Short mmCIF file of C-alpha atoms and ligand atoms in Angstrom, two decimals:
data_model
loop_
_atom_site.label_atom_id
_atom_site.label_comp_id
_atom_site.label_asym_id
_atom_site.label_seq_id
_atom_site.Cartn_x
_atom_site.Cartn_y
_atom_site.Cartn_z
CA MET B 1128 116.23 58.69 115.28
CA THR B 1129 117.70 57.81 118.64
CA ASP B 1130 116.39 59.56 121.75
CA ILE B 1131 119.50 60.80 123.57
CA ARG B 1132 117.64 61.56 126.78
CA PRO B 1133 118.10 59.21 129.74
CA LYS B 1134 115.04 57.27 130.66
CA GLN B 1135 112.43 59.37 132.51
CA GLY B 1136 112.28 59.29 136.32
CA LYS B 1137 115.97 59.83 137.13
CA SER B 1138 116.85 61.94 140.10
CA VAL B 1139 119.69 64.28 141.01
CA PHE B 1140 120.80 65.36 144.46
CA ILE B 1141 122.76 68.62 144.57
CA ARG B 1142 124.65 69.70 147.69
CA THR B 1143 125.71 73.31 147.68
CA TYR B 1144 128.60 74.63 149.76
CA GLY B 1145 129.73 78.25 150.14
CA CYS B 1146 128.43 81.47 148.73
CA GLN B 1147 125.21 82.66 147.03
CA MET B 1148 126.90 82.36 143.64
CA ASN B 1149 127.07 78.60 144.24
CA VAL B 1150 123.37 78.61 145.20
CA TYR B 1151 122.61 80.34 141.90
CA ASP B 1152 124.82 77.86 139.93
CA SER B 1153 123.14 74.87 141.63
CA GLU B 1154 119.73 76.19 140.66
CA ARG B 1155 120.89 76.61 137.07
CA MET B 1156 122.36 73.11 137.01
CA ALA B 1157 119.05 71.69 138.22
CA GLY B 1158 117.27 73.66 135.44
CA LEU B 1159 119.71 72.28 132.87
CA LEU B 1160 119.13 68.69 133.93
CA LYS B 1161 115.32 68.86 134.15
CA PRO B 1162 114.74 68.53 130.36
CA LEU B 1163 116.96 65.40 130.53
CA GLY B 1164 114.43 63.78 132.90
CA TYR B 1165 116.17 64.52 136.19
CA SER B 1166 114.00 65.57 139.13
CA LEU B 1167 115.51 66.97 142.35
CA ALA B 1168 116.06 64.45 145.16
CA ASP B 1169 115.95 65.52 148.86
CA ALA B 1170 118.69 63.11 149.84
CA PRO B 1171 121.59 61.38 148.10
CA ASP B 1172 120.62 57.79 149.10
CA ALA B 1173 118.47 56.96 146.06
CA ALA B 1174 119.76 59.55 143.62
CA ASP B 1175 121.04 58.51 140.14
CA LEU B 1176 123.34 61.52 140.07
CA VAL B 1177 124.91 63.40 142.97
CA ILE B 1178 126.51 66.79 142.39
CA LEU B 1179 128.68 68.41 145.07
CA ASN B 1180 128.87 72.14 144.19
CA THR B 1181 131.94 72.99 146.18
CA CYS B 1182 133.68 75.93 147.80
CA HIS B 1183 137.47 76.38 148.05
CA ILE B 1184 137.61 79.66 149.97
CA ARG B 1185 138.82 78.23 153.30
CA GLU B 1186 140.54 74.93 154.06
CA LYS B 1187 137.63 73.60 156.11
CA ALA B 1188 135.17 74.06 153.23
CA ALA B 1189 137.44 72.19 150.79
CA GLU B 1190 138.20 69.32 153.18
CA LYS B 1191 134.48 68.85 153.90
CA VAL B 1192 134.07 67.81 150.26
CA TYR B 1193 136.44 64.86 150.75
CA SER B 1194 134.70 63.69 153.90
CA ASP B 1195 131.33 63.87 152.11
CA LEU B 1196 132.82 61.89 149.21
CA GLY B 1197 133.86 59.21 151.71
CA ARG B 1198 130.17 58.86 152.79
CA LEU B 1199 128.94 58.92 149.19
CA LYS B 1200 131.28 56.07 148.30
CA LYS B 1201 129.37 53.76 150.65
CA LEU B 1202 125.99 54.90 149.18
CA LYS B 1203 127.25 54.40 145.65
CA PHE B 1204 128.49 50.88 146.37
CA ALA B 1205 125.22 49.98 148.16
CA ARG B 1206 123.26 51.20 145.16
CA GLU B 1207 125.47 49.30 142.73
CA GLY B 1208 125.05 46.21 144.92
CA ALA B 1209 121.27 46.57 144.44
CA GLY B 1210 121.76 46.73 140.60
CA ALA B 1211 121.29 50.53 140.32
CA GLU B 1212 123.74 53.31 139.51
CA MET B 1213 124.98 56.49 141.14
CA LYS B 1214 127.16 58.88 139.22
CA ILE B 1215 129.07 61.45 141.31
CA ALA B 1216 130.13 64.88 139.99
CA VAL B 1217 132.24 67.45 141.81
CA ALA B 1218 131.45 70.93 140.56
CA GLY B 1219 132.46 74.44 141.69
CA CYS B 1220 135.67 75.91 142.98
CA VAL B 1221 137.30 72.77 144.42
CA ALA B 1222 136.80 71.20 141.00
CA GLN B 1223 138.48 74.17 139.36
CA ALA B 1224 141.36 74.36 141.84
CA GLU B 1225 142.14 70.65 142.18
CA GLY B 1226 141.07 69.14 138.83
CA GLU B 1227 142.46 65.67 138.38
CA GLU B 1228 143.72 65.55 141.93
CA ILE B 1229 140.09 65.00 142.97
CA THR B 1230 139.72 61.69 141.09
CA ARG B 1231 143.15 60.66 142.27
CA ARG B 1232 142.21 61.22 145.94
CA ALA B 1233 138.63 60.04 145.48
CA PRO B 1234 138.34 57.56 142.58
CA VAL B 1235 134.64 57.24 143.29
CA VAL B 1236 134.14 60.58 141.45
CA ASP B 1237 132.93 60.19 137.85
CA MET B 1238 132.97 63.83 136.73
CA VAL B 1239 134.82 67.00 137.67
CA VAL B 1240 133.27 70.24 136.33
CA GLY B 1241 134.54 73.79 136.94
CA PRO B 1242 132.24 76.74 137.62
CA GLN B 1243 132.51 78.03 134.05
CA ALA B 1244 131.77 74.69 132.44
CA TYR B 1245 128.64 73.37 134.02
CA HIS B 1246 126.54 74.16 130.91
CA ARG B 1247 128.42 71.19 129.44
CA LEU B 1248 127.19 68.86 132.24
CA PRO B 1249 124.75 66.94 130.01
CA GLU B 1250 127.62 65.97 127.68
CA LEU B 1251 129.81 65.00 130.65
CA ILE B 1252 127.01 62.83 132.04
CA ALA B 1253 126.61 61.07 128.68
CA ARG B 1254 130.35 60.49 128.51
CA ALA B 1255 130.45 59.16 132.05
CA ALA B 1256 127.53 56.84 131.20
CA ARG B 1257 129.59 55.39 128.36
CA GLY B 1258 132.32 54.63 130.88
CA LYS B 1259 134.81 57.04 129.36
CA GLY B 1260 136.94 57.09 132.50
CA ASP B 1261 137.09 60.23 134.64
CA VAL B 1262 135.53 63.14 132.87
CA LEU B 1263 137.10 66.51 133.51
CA ASP B 1264 136.02 69.99 132.28
CA THR B 1265 137.54 73.07 133.91
CA ASP B 1266 137.66 75.53 131.00
CA PHE B 1267 137.03 79.23 131.56
CA ALA B 1268 134.40 80.67 129.19
CA VAL B 1269 131.80 82.62 131.21
CA GLU B 1270 129.82 84.21 128.37
CA GLU B 1271 129.39 80.83 126.73
CA LYS B 1272 128.09 79.36 130.00
CA PHE B 1273 125.38 82.03 130.40
CA ASP B 1274 124.44 81.91 126.70
CA ARG B 1275 123.84 78.20 126.77
CA LEU B 1276 121.67 77.96 129.86
CA ALA B 1277 117.92 77.26 129.61
CA GLU B 1278 115.29 79.77 130.76
CA ARG B 1279 114.98 79.83 134.59
CA GLN B 1280 112.05 78.59 136.61
CA ALA B 1281 111.42 80.91 139.53
CA GLU B 1282 110.95 79.36 142.97
CA GLY B 1283 109.24 81.79 145.36
CA PRO B 1284 109.27 85.56 145.50
CA THR B 1285 113.02 86.13 145.71
CA ALA B 1286 115.82 85.09 143.34
CA PHE B 1287 119.55 85.46 142.83
CA LEU B 1288 120.78 86.67 139.47
CA THR B 1289 124.49 86.44 138.61
CA ILE B 1290 125.66 89.56 136.68
CA GLN B 1291 129.44 89.34 137.15
CA GLU B 1292 131.95 86.60 137.77
CA GLY B 1293 135.59 86.32 138.65
CA CYS B 1294 138.04 88.75 140.12
CA ASP B 1295 141.13 90.70 139.08
CA LYS B 1296 141.94 92.10 142.53
CA PHE B 1297 144.23 89.35 143.77
CA CYS B 1298 143.90 89.88 147.47
CA THR B 1299 146.81 87.91 148.84
CA PHE B 1300 144.62 85.59 151.01
CA CYS B 1301 142.07 84.67 148.36
CA VAL B 1302 141.67 81.81 145.84
CA VAL B 1303 138.84 83.36 143.87
CA PRO B 1304 140.97 84.88 141.06
CA TYR B 1305 142.38 81.41 140.48
CA THR B 1306 139.16 79.38 140.73
CA ARG B 1307 136.66 81.74 139.17
CA GLY B 1308 138.94 83.38 136.60
CA GLN B 1309 139.15 87.01 135.48
CA GLU B 1310 136.43 89.62 136.08
CA VAL B 1311 133.69 89.21 133.45
CA SER B 1312 130.42 91.20 133.32
CA ARG B 1313 127.27 89.81 131.76
CA ASN B 1314 125.67 91.92 129.08
CA VAL B 1315 122.89 94.23 130.19
CA ASP B 1316 120.27 92.88 127.74
CA ALA B 1317 120.80 89.30 129.01
CA ILE B 1318 120.42 90.47 132.62
CA VAL B 1319 117.24 92.49 131.90
CA ALA B 1320 115.75 89.53 130.00
CA GLU B 1321 116.40 87.17 132.97
CA ALA B 1322 115.03 89.74 135.49
CA ARG B 1323 111.84 90.27 133.35
CA SER B 1324 111.29 86.55 133.09
CA LEU B 1325 111.70 86.15 136.87
CA ALA B 1326 109.32 89.05 137.57
CA SER B 1327 106.71 87.59 135.19
CA GLN B 1328 106.90 84.38 137.30
CA GLY B 1329 106.13 86.24 140.54
CA VAL B 1330 109.60 87.18 141.76
CA ARG B 1331 109.38 90.44 143.73
CA GLU B 1332 113.02 90.74 144.84
CA ILE B 1333 116.24 90.02 143.03
CA THR B 1334 119.73 89.95 144.44
CA LEU B 1335 122.36 90.70 141.82
CA LEU B 1336 125.43 88.52 142.37
CA GLY B 1337 129.09 88.82 141.64
CA GLN B 1338 132.41 88.22 143.40
CA ASN B 1339 132.89 91.98 142.84
CA VAL B 1340 129.39 92.87 141.86
CA ASN B 1341 130.02 96.59 141.81
CA ALA B 1342 132.85 96.13 139.31
CA TRP B 1343 130.06 95.28 136.83
CA ARG B 1344 130.31 97.38 133.62
CA SER B 1345 128.44 97.01 130.31
CA ALA B 1346 127.39 98.91 127.26
CA PRO B 1347 123.87 100.38 127.81
CA PRO B 1348 120.85 98.47 126.48
CA ALA B 1349 120.09 98.66 122.78
CA GLY B 1350 118.68 102.13 121.84
CA VAL B 1351 120.07 103.93 124.94
CA SER B 1352 123.04 106.08 124.01
CA GLU B 1353 125.09 106.80 127.07
CA GLU B 1354 128.54 106.08 128.41
CA ALA B 1355 129.25 102.56 129.66
CA TRP B 1356 126.99 101.64 132.50
CA GLY B 1357 127.87 100.80 136.07
CA LEU B 1358 125.82 99.00 138.75
CA GLY B 1359 123.89 102.15 139.76
CA GLU B 1360 122.48 102.57 136.25
CA LEU B 1361 121.69 98.87 136.04
CA CYS B 1362 119.73 99.01 139.34
CA ARG B 1363 117.70 102.01 138.18
CA HIS B 1364 116.96 100.26 134.87
CA LEU B 1365 115.84 97.00 136.55
CA ALA B 1366 113.68 99.03 138.93
CA ARG B 1367 111.45 99.87 135.96
CA ILE B 1368 110.44 96.24 135.46
CA ASP B 1369 106.76 95.79 136.40
CA GLY B 1370 106.29 93.56 139.47
CA LEU B 1371 109.90 93.80 140.61
CA GLU B 1372 109.77 95.66 143.94
CA ARG B 1373 113.16 95.16 145.54
CA ILE B 1374 116.71 95.09 144.29
CA ARG B 1375 119.81 94.05 146.25
CA PHE B 1376 123.38 93.20 145.27
CA THR B 1377 126.33 91.40 146.79
CA THR B 1378 129.39 91.30 147.22
CA SER B 1379 130.83 94.76 146.73
CA HIS B 1380 134.43 95.93 146.88
CA PRO B 1381 135.28 99.31 148.45
CA ARG B 1382 137.43 100.21 145.48
CA ASP B 1383 134.52 99.89 143.05
CA MET B 1384 131.88 102.01 144.92
CA ASP B 1385 131.39 104.74 142.33
CA ASP B 1386 129.33 107.96 142.54
CA GLY B 1387 126.56 106.53 140.28
CA LEU B 1388 125.97 103.70 142.73
CA ILE B 1389 126.01 105.96 145.78
CA ALA B 1390 123.48 108.25 144.06
CA ALA B 1391 121.22 105.25 143.29
CA PHE B 1392 121.06 104.58 147.06
CA ALA B 1393 119.75 108.11 147.53
CA GLU B 1394 117.29 108.14 144.64
CA GLU B 1395 116.06 104.65 143.84
CA GLU B 1396 113.44 103.46 146.30
CA LYS B 1397 113.52 99.88 145.06
CA LEU B 1398 117.22 99.62 145.92
CA MET B 1399 117.11 98.24 149.42
CA PRO B 1400 118.97 100.05 152.20
CA TYR B 1401 121.48 97.26 152.89
CA LEU B 1402 125.09 97.16 151.74
CA HIS B 1403 127.57 94.29 152.19
CA LEU B 1404 130.95 96.03 151.88
CA PRO B 1405 133.80 93.88 153.22
CA VAL B 1406 136.79 95.65 154.71
CA GLN B 1407 138.70 92.56 156.07
CA ALA B 1408 140.86 94.46 158.60
CA GLY B 1409 141.29 97.84 160.24
CA SER B 1410 145.07 98.14 160.14
CA ASP B 1411 146.66 99.85 157.10
CA LYS B 1412 149.71 97.65 157.41
CA ILE B 1413 147.54 94.48 157.12
CA LEU B 1414 145.34 95.94 154.39
CA LYS B 1415 148.51 96.62 152.37
CA ALA B 1416 149.85 93.15 152.98
CA MET B 1417 146.41 91.80 151.85
CA ASN B 1418 146.68 93.87 148.68
CA ARG B 1419 143.24 95.37 149.28
CA GLY B 1420 144.08 98.67 147.55
CA HIS B 1421 142.36 100.78 150.20
CA THR B 1422 143.11 102.09 153.66
CA ALA B 1423 140.89 102.03 156.78
CA GLU B 1424 140.43 105.84 156.43
CA HIS B 1425 139.26 105.38 152.79
CA TYR B 1426 136.70 102.86 153.93
CA LEU B 1427 135.44 105.08 156.79
CA ARG B 1428 135.04 108.11 154.50
CA LEU B 1429 133.31 105.95 151.91
CA ILE B 1430 130.77 104.69 154.43
CA GLU B 1431 130.20 108.29 155.57
CA ARG B 1432 129.41 109.33 151.92
CA ILE B 1433 127.06 106.39 151.43
CA ARG B 1434 125.28 107.04 154.70
CA ALA B 1435 124.87 110.67 153.73
CA ALA B 1436 123.05 109.43 150.61
CA ARG B 1437 120.99 106.85 152.53
CA PRO B 1438 120.97 107.59 156.27
CA ASP B 1439 119.09 104.39 157.30
CA LEU B 1440 121.56 102.14 155.45
CA ALA B 1441 122.37 98.82 157.17
CA ILE B 1442 126.08 98.03 156.76
CA SER B 1443 127.41 94.50 156.60
CA GLY B 1444 130.98 93.31 156.15
CA ASP B 1445 133.57 90.54 156.08
CA PHE B 1446 136.55 90.33 158.39
CA ILE B 1447 139.64 88.12 158.48
CA VAL B 1448 141.58 87.83 161.78
CA GLY B 1449 145.14 86.45 162.08
CA PHE B 1450 146.40 87.34 158.61
CA PRO B 1451 150.24 86.83 158.52
CA SER B 1452 152.09 89.45 160.60
CA GLU B 1453 148.88 90.72 162.30
CA THR B 1454 149.89 91.88 165.80
CA ASN B 1455 147.60 92.51 168.70
CA GLU B 1456 147.92 96.28 167.95
CA ASP B 1457 146.78 95.65 164.35
CA PHE B 1458 143.85 93.64 165.60
CA GLU B 1459 142.90 96.42 168.01
CA GLU B 1460 142.65 98.70 164.94
CA THR B 1461 140.10 96.28 163.45
CA LEU B 1462 138.04 96.52 166.64
CA ALA B 1463 138.32 100.33 166.52
CA LEU B 1464 137.09 100.40 162.95
CA VAL B 1465 134.12 98.16 163.84
CA GLU B 1466 133.29 100.50 166.72
CA ALA B 1467 133.43 103.48 164.40
CA ILE B 1468 131.16 101.96 161.74
CA GLY B 1469 128.49 100.12 163.71
CA TYR B 1470 127.59 96.99 161.68
CA ALA B 1471 124.04 95.68 161.29
CA SER B 1472 125.51 92.22 160.47
CA ALA B 1473 128.86 90.71 159.50
CA TYR B 1474 130.82 87.62 158.67
CA SER B 1475 134.14 87.00 160.26
CA PHE B 1476 136.73 84.30 159.70
CA LYS B 1477 140.09 83.06 160.92
CA TYR B 1478 142.68 83.42 158.21
CA SER B 1479 142.95 80.13 156.30
CA ARG B 1480 146.16 79.45 154.44
CA ARG B 1481 145.26 78.65 150.86
CA PRO B 1482 147.88 76.86 148.73
CA GLY B 1483 149.07 78.93 145.81
CA THR B 1484 148.08 82.33 147.23
CA PRO B 1485 150.83 84.79 148.21
CA GLY B 1486 149.56 84.86 151.86
CA ALA B 1487 150.29 81.16 152.28
CA ALA B 1488 154.02 81.74 151.74
CA MET B 1489 154.28 84.88 153.94
CA PRO B 1490 156.38 84.74 157.05
CA LYS B 1491 154.98 85.45 160.54
CA GLN B 1492 151.92 83.20 160.26
CA VAL B 1493 149.74 83.75 163.36
CA ALA B 1494 149.27 80.89 165.83
CA GLU B 1495 145.92 79.15 165.78
CA ASP B 1496 145.03 79.89 169.43
CA GLU B 1497 145.77 83.57 168.88
CA LYS B 1498 143.40 83.53 165.87
CA ASP B 1499 140.76 81.79 168.02
CA ASP B 1500 141.07 84.48 170.68
CA ARG B 1501 140.88 87.37 168.24
CA LEU B 1502 137.90 85.90 166.40
CA ALA B 1503 135.96 85.40 169.67
CA ARG B 1504 136.60 89.01 170.67
CA LEU B 1505 135.61 90.38 167.21
CA GLN B 1506 132.51 88.20 167.02
CA ALA B 1507 131.35 89.30 170.50
CA LEU B 1508 131.57 93.00 169.41
CA LEU B 1509 129.85 92.34 166.04
CA GLU B 1510 127.08 90.38 167.78
CA ARG B 1511 126.46 93.27 170.24
CA GLN B 1512 126.19 95.66 167.28
CA ARG B 1513 123.80 93.31 165.42
CA GLN B 1514 121.52 93.03 168.45
CA ALA B 1515 121.62 96.84 168.93
CA PHE B 1516 120.65 97.37 165.28
CA ASN B 1517 117.78 94.86 165.59
CA SER B 1518 116.52 96.29 168.90
CA ALA B 1519 116.46 99.77 167.43
CA ARG B 1520 113.79 98.56 164.99
CA ILE B 1521 111.27 97.92 167.84
CA GLY B 1522 108.32 100.25 167.37
CA GLU B 1523 109.11 100.90 163.67
CA ILE B 1524 106.74 100.01 160.84
CA LEU B 1525 108.62 98.13 158.11
CA PRO B 1526 107.56 96.71 154.73
CA VAL B 1527 108.14 92.96 154.79
CA LEU B 1528 108.31 90.59 151.83
CA PHE B 1529 106.85 87.28 152.94
CA GLU B 1530 108.79 84.25 151.68
CA LYS B 1531 107.93 81.11 153.64
CA THR B 1532 105.90 79.55 156.43
CA GLY B 1533 107.40 79.45 159.92
CA ARG B 1534 107.74 76.58 162.39
CA MET B 1535 104.86 77.74 164.54
CA ASP B 1536 101.24 77.26 163.48
CA GLY B 1537 99.94 80.25 161.53
CA GLN B 1538 103.40 81.88 161.38
CA ILE B 1539 104.97 83.24 158.22
CA ILE B 1540 108.44 84.64 157.71
CA GLY B 1541 109.64 87.47 155.53
CA ARG B 1542 112.51 89.94 155.16
CA SER B 1543 112.73 93.59 156.15
CA PRO B 1544 114.41 96.10 153.86
CA TYR B 1545 117.51 95.59 156.05
CA LEU B 1546 117.53 91.80 155.29
CA GLN B 1547 116.40 90.87 158.81
CA SER B 1548 114.10 87.85 159.20
CA VAL B 1549 110.67 89.00 160.42
CA HIS B 1550 108.19 86.58 161.98
CA VAL B 1551 104.43 87.36 162.10
CA SER B 1552 101.14 85.52 162.50
CA ALA B 1553 99.38 85.87 159.18
CA PRO B 1554 97.60 83.71 156.57
CA GLN B 1555 99.70 81.81 154.05
CA SER B 1556 97.97 83.80 151.31
CA MET B 1557 100.35 86.60 152.22
CA LEU B 1558 103.30 84.67 150.87
CA GLY B 1559 104.89 86.52 147.97
CA GLN B 1560 103.38 89.84 149.12
CA ILE B 1561 104.91 92.91 150.70
CA ALA B 1562 102.97 94.22 153.70
CA LYS B 1563 103.63 96.65 156.58
CA VAL B 1564 104.54 95.13 159.90
CA LYS B 1565 104.87 96.85 163.27
CA ILE B 1566 108.01 95.48 164.92
CA GLU B 1567 107.28 94.45 168.57
CA GLY B 1568 110.27 92.46 169.67
CA VAL B 1569 113.52 90.71 168.84
CA THR B 1570 114.62 87.09 169.15
CA PRO B 1571 118.30 86.08 168.84
CA ASN B 1572 118.02 85.73 165.06
CA ALA B 1573 114.93 87.58 163.98
CA LEU B 1574 112.43 90.37 164.55
CA ALA B 1575 108.83 89.65 165.62
CA GLY B 1576 105.92 91.89 164.74
CA ALA B 1577 102.27 92.22 163.78
CA LEU B 1578 100.70 92.93 160.43
CA LEU B 1579 99.04 96.39 160.27
CA THR B 1580 95.31 96.25 159.72
CA ARG B 1581 94.06 97.68 156.45
CA ASP B 1582 93.02 100.93 158.19
CA GLU B 1583 96.34 101.26 159.99
CA ALA B 1584 98.26 100.63 156.77
CA ALA B 1585 96.17 103.24 154.91
CA ALA B 1586 96.54 105.90 157.69
N1 SAM H 2554 135.06 90.03 146.83
C1 SAM H 2554 134.71 90.17 148.17
C2 SAM H 2554 135.65 91.22 148.79
O1 SAM H 2554 136.60 91.59 148.21
O2 SAM H 2554 135.47 91.57 149.92
C3 SAM H 2554 134.75 88.91 148.99
C4 SAM H 2554 134.45 87.58 148.35
S1 SAM H 2554 135.17 86.22 149.17
C5 SAM H 2554 134.55 85.00 148.17
C6 SAM H 2554 134.19 86.10 150.68
C7 SAM H 2554 134.97 86.32 151.96
O3 SAM H 2554 135.70 85.14 152.29
C8 SAM H 2554 135.99 87.37 151.91
O4 SAM H 2554 135.45 88.68 152.07
C9 SAM H 2554 136.89 87.04 153.07
O5 SAM H 2554 136.51 87.64 154.29
C10 SAM H 2554 136.71 85.51 153.19
N2 SAM H 2554 137.98 84.83 152.78
C11 SAM H 2554 138.50 84.76 151.58
N3 SAM H 2554 139.67 84.07 151.58
C12 SAM H 2554 139.87 83.71 152.91
C13 SAM H 2554 140.96 83.06 153.58
N4 SAM H 2554 141.99 82.57 152.93
N5 SAM H 2554 140.80 82.86 154.88
C14 SAM H 2554 139.73 83.35 155.59
N6 SAM H 2554 138.73 83.99 154.99
C15 SAM H 2554 138.79 84.19 153.66
FE1 SF4 H 2555 138.89 87.49 146.76
FE2 SF4 H 2555 137.22 89.57 146.93
FE3 SF4 H 2555 139.85 90.03 147.02
FE4 SF4 H 2555 138.72 89.24 144.73
S1 SF4 H 2555 138.38 91.14 145.84
S2 SF4 H 2555 140.60 88.45 145.56
S3 SF4 H 2555 137.09 87.90 145.47
S4 SF4 H 2555 138.54 88.89 148.48
#
């Protein structure tokens, strides 16, 4: 019988662009390639296979892929000159959106694989090795992808877990419904099995992922007879897994925040008090043009209800400035909404015109220097709010999950319930554990504190 595996000792370098869902996908691709003899390389220079797991959300992210391909071309030729090989694959949303255009613009690429097809990567690699020309796979079949992935190897005490993919909302600025396909929820039994396996490998915190994670719906697990489940029920169910101490989820859509999920924030201790709930803009005119399906008032009332359920909740969000037809008055309404909410953290972007989306064809595109100006003003306000939220933690005692060593000798770094980085001096044996920390100060990007002694923690 012929051994179809490549010779042992091959290496793969994976570069991940964009969101946490791509981080998750890259991890799963690495897991898929391991049984084929591929170990992870730290740099592309000597890798047999390079995968660029790409993001198409803004123009800059997509163009970066082509400049990286230019650099890889030189490495590939140098390797071939030395009698070795380097195959190059473009995966992710640029692959899905641009397909064959990628190999036309960058003939150095051997494989193009969309986000729902990477479970077929081994076959594509084999085909590329046989010199079958450019190999392209951009089919949509999410369930099949998840069904065919190997068991995951946990790395550290935290892990992402994709439970939902795709989007049916069609915001007029966004490429996701075109690159990731329609909204699909993973089945509850598959999610629980993956979470159990991660917990048995020492994972203490999982972050459930989806483009619209709170649109997740599924039949209940086998033996539980209830109506279809939403994300709130799923979080409560996962909270019963031994060893799993913290649950988070991202990214949510305001239209999908149902009562069950709000109640879970009030009642489920393992659900962390942090919610990323993008609003994008504060002007109803712009929200309508964006096809968001909610108003600023709806968002404000929603946050009020969630805060009533969980008063210490840290709110995070996404904002776009300079969407077509946004006037200075519209932008002022965004600032007013930010003032009214008080964000613990946020991401904000200049509107990027994405080919094929309705926004790209809209009249009254906003000038670039106007976008720059609005972004700077918004970011200054959001940064003040972030610093205020962090400073308000000084003197508090927070449970911190320690994840990694710091740059300073004897320092370790963990996360607070509010997703802030927390630096303390403590032995490395604390990594993977949750311990109480008294917060003593803030740095620009983190909190600093001291571990409570055993007596203090017991008091
Ligand atoms: N589903 C989430 C929601 O509805 O809020 C967002 C997911 S999207 C992948 C992440 C963020 O990218 C969006 O919230 C938005 O702020 C930003 N984004 C998407 N398209 C953009 C564009 N054309 N220009 C600038 N920012 C964009
Ligand atoms: Fe994009 Fe989110 Fe809108 Fe879907 S809901 S189209 S992912 S911004």
